Coordinates of C-alpha atoms and ligand atoms in Angstrom, one line a residue:
X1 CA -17.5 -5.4 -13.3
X2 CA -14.8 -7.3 -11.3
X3 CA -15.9 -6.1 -8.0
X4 CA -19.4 -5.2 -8.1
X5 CA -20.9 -4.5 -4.7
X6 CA -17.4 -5.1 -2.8
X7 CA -17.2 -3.4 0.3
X8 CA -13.5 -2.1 0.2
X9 CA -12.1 0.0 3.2
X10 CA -8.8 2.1 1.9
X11 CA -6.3 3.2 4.5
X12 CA -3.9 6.1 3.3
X13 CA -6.3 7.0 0.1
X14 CA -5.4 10.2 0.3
X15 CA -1.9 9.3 -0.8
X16 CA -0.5 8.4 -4.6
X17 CA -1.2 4.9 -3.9
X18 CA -4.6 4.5 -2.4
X19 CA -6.0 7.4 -4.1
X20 CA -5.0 5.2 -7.7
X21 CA -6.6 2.3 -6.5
X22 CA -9.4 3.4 -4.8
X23 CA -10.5 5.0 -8.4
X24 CA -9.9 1.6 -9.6
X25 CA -12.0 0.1 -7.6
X26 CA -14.5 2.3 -7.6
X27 CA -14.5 1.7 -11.6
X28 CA -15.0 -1.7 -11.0
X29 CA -18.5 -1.2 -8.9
X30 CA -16.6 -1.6 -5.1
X31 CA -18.7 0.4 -2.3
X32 CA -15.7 2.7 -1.1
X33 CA -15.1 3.4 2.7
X34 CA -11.7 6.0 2.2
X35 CA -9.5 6.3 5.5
X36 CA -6.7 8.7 5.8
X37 CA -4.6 10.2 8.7
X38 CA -5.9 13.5 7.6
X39 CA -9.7 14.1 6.5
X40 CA -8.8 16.4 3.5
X41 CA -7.1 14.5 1.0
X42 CA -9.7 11.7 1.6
X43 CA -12.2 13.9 1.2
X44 CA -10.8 15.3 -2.5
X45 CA -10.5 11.3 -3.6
X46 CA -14.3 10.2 -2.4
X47 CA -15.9 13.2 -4.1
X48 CA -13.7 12.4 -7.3
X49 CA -14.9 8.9 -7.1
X50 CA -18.9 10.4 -6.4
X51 CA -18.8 12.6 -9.0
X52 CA -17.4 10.2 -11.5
X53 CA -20.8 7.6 -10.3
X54 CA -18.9 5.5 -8.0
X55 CA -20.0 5.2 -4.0
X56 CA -17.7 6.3 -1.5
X57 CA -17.5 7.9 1.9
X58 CA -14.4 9.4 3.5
X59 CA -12.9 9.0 7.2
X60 CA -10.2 10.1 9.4
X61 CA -8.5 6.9 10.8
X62 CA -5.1 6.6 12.5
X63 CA -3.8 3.6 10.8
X64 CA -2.1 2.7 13.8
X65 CA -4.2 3.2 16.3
X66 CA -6.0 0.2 16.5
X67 CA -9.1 1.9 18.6
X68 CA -9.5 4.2 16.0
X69 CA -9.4 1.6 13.5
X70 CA -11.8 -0.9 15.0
X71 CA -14.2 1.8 15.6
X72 CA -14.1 3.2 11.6
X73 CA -14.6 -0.4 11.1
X74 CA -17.4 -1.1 13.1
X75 CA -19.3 1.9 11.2
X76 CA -18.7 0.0 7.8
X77 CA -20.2 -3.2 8.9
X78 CA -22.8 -1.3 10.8
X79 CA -23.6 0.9 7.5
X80 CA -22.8 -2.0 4.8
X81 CA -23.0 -5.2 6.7
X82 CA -19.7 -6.9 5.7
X83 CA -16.0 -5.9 4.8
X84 CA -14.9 -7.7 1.9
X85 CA -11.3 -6.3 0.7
X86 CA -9.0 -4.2 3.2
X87 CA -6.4 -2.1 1.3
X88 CA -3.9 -0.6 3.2
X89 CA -1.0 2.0 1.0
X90 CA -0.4 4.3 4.0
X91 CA 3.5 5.5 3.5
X92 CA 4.8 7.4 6.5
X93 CA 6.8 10.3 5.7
X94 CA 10.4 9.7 4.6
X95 CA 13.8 11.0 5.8
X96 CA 15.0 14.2 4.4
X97 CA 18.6 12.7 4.9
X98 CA 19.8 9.8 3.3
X99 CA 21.8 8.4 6.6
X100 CA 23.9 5.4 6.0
X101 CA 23.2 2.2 8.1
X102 CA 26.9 2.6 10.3
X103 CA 25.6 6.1 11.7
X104 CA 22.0 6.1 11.3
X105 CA 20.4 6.5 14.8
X106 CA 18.4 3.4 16.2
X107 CA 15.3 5.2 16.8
X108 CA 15.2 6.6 12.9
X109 CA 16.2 2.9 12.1
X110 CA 13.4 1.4 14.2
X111 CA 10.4 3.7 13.5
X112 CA 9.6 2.4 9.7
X113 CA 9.6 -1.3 10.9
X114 CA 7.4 -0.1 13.6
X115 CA 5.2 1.9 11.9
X116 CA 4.4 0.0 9.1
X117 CA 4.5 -3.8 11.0
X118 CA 2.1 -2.1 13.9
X119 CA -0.3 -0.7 10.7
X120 CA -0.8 -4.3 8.6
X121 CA -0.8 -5.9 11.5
X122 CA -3.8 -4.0 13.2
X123 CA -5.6 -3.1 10.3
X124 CA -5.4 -7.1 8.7
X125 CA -6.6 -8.5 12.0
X126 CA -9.2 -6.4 12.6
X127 CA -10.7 -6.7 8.9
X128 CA -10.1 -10.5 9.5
X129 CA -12.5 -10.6 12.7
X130 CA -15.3 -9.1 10.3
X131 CA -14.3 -11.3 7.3
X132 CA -14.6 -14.7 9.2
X133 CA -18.2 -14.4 9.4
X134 CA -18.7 -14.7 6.0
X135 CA -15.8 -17.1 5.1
X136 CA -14.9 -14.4 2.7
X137 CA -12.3 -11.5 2.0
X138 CA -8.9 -10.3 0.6
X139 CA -6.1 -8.4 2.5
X140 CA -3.8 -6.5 1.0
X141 CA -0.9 -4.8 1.4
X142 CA 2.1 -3.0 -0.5
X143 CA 5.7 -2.9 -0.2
X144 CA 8.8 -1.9 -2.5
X145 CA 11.7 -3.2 -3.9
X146 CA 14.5 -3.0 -0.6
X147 CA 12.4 -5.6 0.8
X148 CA 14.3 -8.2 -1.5
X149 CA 17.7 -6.6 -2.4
X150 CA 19.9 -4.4 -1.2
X151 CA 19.6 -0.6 -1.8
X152 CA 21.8 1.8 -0.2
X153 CA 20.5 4.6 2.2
X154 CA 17.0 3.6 3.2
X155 CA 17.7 2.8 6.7
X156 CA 15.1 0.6 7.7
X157 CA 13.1 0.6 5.0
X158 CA 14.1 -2.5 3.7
X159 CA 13.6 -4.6 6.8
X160 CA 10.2 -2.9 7.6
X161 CA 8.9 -4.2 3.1
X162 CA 10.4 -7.6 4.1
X163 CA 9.2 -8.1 8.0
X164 CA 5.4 -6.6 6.0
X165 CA 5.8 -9.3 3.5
X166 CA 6.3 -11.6 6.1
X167 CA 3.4 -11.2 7.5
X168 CA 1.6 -11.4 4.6
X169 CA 2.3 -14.7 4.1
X170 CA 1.9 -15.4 8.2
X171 CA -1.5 -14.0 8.0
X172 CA -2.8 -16.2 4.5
X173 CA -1.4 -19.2 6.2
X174 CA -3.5 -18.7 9.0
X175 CA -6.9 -16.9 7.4
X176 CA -7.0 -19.0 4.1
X177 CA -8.6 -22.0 5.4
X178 CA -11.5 -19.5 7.0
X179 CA -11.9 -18.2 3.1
X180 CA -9.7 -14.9 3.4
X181 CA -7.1 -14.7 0.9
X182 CA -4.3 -12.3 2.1
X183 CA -1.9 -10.9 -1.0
X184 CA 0.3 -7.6 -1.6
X185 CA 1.8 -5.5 -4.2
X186 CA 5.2 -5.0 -4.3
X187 CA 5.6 -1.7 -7.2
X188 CA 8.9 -0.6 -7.9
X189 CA 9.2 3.3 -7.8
X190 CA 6.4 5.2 -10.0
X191 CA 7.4 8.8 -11.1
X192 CA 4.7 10.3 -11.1
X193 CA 4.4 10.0 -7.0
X194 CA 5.7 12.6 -5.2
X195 CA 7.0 10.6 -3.0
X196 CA 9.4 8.7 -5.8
X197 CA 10.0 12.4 -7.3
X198 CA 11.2 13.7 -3.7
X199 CA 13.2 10.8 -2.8
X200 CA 14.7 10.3 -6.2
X201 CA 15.7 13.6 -6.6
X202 CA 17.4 13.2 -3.1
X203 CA 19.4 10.5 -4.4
X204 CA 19.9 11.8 -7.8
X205 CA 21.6 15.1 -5.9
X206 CA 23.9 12.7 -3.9
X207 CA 25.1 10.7 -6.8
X208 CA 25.7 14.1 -8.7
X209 CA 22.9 13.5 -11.6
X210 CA 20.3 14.9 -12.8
X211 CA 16.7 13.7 -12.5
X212 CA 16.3 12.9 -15.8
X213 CA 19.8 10.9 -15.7
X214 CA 18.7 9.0 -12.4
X215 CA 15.3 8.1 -13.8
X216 CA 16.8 6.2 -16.7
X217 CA 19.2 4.6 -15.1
X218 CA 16.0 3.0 -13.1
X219 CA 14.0 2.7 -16.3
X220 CA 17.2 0.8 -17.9
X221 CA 17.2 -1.9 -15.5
X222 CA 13.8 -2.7 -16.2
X223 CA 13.0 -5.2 -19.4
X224 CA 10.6 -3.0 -21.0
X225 CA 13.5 0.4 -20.1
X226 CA 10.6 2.0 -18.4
X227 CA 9.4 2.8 -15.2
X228 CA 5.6 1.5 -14.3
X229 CA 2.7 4.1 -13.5
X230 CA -0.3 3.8 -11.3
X231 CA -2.6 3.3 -13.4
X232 CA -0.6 -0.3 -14.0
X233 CA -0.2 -0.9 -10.3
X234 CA -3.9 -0.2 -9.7
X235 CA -5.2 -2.6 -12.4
X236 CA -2.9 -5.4 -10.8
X237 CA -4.6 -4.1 -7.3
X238 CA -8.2 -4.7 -8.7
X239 CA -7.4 -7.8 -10.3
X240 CA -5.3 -9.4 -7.1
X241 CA -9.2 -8.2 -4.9
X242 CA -11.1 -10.0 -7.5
X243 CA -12.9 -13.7 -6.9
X244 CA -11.0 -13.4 -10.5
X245 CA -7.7 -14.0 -8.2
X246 CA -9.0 -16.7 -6.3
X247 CA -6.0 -19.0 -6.8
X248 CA -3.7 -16.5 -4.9
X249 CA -2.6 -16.2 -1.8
X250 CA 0.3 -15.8 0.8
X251 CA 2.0 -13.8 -2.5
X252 CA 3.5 -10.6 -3.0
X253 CA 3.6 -9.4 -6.6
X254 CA 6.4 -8.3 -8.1
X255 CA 5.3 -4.9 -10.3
X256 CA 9.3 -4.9 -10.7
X257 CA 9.2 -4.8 -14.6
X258 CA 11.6 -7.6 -14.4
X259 CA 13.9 -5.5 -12.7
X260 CA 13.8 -7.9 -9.5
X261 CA 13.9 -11.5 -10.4
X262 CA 11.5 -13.7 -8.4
Ligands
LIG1 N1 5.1 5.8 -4.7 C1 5.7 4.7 -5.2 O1 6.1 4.7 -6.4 C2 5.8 3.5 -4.3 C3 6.5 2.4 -4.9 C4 6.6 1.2 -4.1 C5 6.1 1.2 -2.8 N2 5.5 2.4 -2.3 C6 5.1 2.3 -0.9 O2 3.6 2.5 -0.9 C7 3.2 3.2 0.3 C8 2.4 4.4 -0.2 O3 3.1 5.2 -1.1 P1 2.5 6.5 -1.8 O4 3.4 6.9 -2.9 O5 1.1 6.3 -2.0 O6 2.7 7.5 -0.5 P2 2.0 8.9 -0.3 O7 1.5 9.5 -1.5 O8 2.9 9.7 0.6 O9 0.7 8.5 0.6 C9 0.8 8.0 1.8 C10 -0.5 8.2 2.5 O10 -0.5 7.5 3.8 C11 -1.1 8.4 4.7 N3 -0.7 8.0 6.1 C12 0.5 8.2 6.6 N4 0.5 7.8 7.9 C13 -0.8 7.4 8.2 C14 -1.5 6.8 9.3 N5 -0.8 6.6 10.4 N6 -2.8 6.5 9.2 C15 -3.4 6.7 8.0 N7 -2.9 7.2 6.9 C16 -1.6 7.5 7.0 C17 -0.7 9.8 4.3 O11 -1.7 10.7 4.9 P3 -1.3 12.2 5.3 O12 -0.5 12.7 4.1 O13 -2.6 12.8 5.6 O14 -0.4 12.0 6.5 C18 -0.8 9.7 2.8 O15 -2.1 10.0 2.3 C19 4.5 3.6 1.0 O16 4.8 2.7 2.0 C20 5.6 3.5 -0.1 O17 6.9 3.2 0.5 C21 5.4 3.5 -3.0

């Protein structure tokens, strides 16, 4: 198994994201610590994983409260004795409106690039103070397409991906020589999210089509004409967390489908 005995903490596993790769890894032998701003949907995803003969325990953790998130972390090394992968796929909620940039307020501008800059930021570093110990460990974190074109009408999304990518490579050019590879995941949209379905079907009413119309005209810019799943995204997750992946680092992959050229 790719990560047997891996001691993975997931932040936001109660979403579409880290609830698909936290089944991944569980499949793969990882020893699961499952964080989430609210207990419940965590809870659902470590008794899937249990029941199924993986190991997992559930937590509530702020993400972006780095108290909370140095103390959940303390408890895994206390209970396991190491971190060795740090996955972080929260997604805050997103706007009901679609606002263009010229009259989108500053504050509904700003909080994404906060949000999500403050989260990988406190959750990389303090994985990183456990992970120097050992010399060993993989950060990870995700992002999506607007952080490398333009896409009209998600505000500050786009700068938030890009400033999160950023630091992806800031962080692996500072952790690698201590042994801690730090790489992300840049999916495009998957379908069968809720939050793709909600937010394409936003768009999809603006531009006067139909779901079904919008969703292939996504799938048609792709080489294969399809849209990727989870199940793809997560085997790219396991694979990127594995010693398997020990050649990469500072690196965003691009789950684009060839939709984005590198
Ligand atoms: N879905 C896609 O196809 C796709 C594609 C590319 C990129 N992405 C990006 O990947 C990320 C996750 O997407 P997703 O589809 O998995 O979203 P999702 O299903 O909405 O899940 C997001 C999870 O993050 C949790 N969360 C939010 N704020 C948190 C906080 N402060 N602390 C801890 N957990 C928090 C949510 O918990 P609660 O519900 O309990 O608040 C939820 O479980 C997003 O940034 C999204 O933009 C998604």
């Amino acid at each position: 198994m790719m990560l047997e005995d891996k001691v993975a903490v997931v932040y936001g596993a109660g979403g579409a994201i880290g609830s698909a790769v936290a089944r991944a890894f569980a499949s793969e032998g990882a020893r699961l610590f499952l964080t989430g701003h609210h207990l419940a949907p965590v809870e659902v995803v470590a008794k899937e994983v249990v029941s199924a003969g993986g190991s997992a325990e559930a937590g509530e953790v702020d993400a972006l409260d780095e108290q909370a998130v140095d103390r959940h972390l303390r408890s895994v090394t206390d209970e396991a004795g190491r971190v060795d992968i740090s996955f972080n796929a929260i997604g805050i909620p997103s706007p009901r409106l679609r606002v263009p940039l010229v009259e989108l307020d500053v504050e509904q501008f700003s909080l994404p690039i906060t949000a999500y800059t403050r989260s990988y930021f406190v959750t990389a570093r303090l994985a990183a103070r456990r992970m120097v110990a050992n010399r060993s460990g993989v950060i990870m974190t995700v992002t999506a397409i607007p952080s490398r074109t333009g896409i009209p009408l998600v505000g500050g999304g786009g700068p938030a991906m890009a400033a999160v990518e950023a630091l992806t490579r800031g962080l692996s050019a500072e952790l690698a020589p201590q042994g801690i590879r730090v790489v992300g995941l840049r999916p495009q949209g998957m379908p069968e999210t809720a939050r793709i379905k909600e937010s394409f079907e936003l768009y999809a009413k603006a531009s006067g089509m139909t779901w079904e119309q919008f969703h292939e005209l996504g799938a048609a810019r792709t080489h294969p004409r399809r849209l990727s799943t989870l199940a793809e995204m997560a085997n790219v997750a396991v694979f990127m967390a594995s010693d398997q992946a020990s050649g990469m680092t500072g690196t965003v992959v691009n789950l684009s489908l060839g939709s984005l050229d590198d």
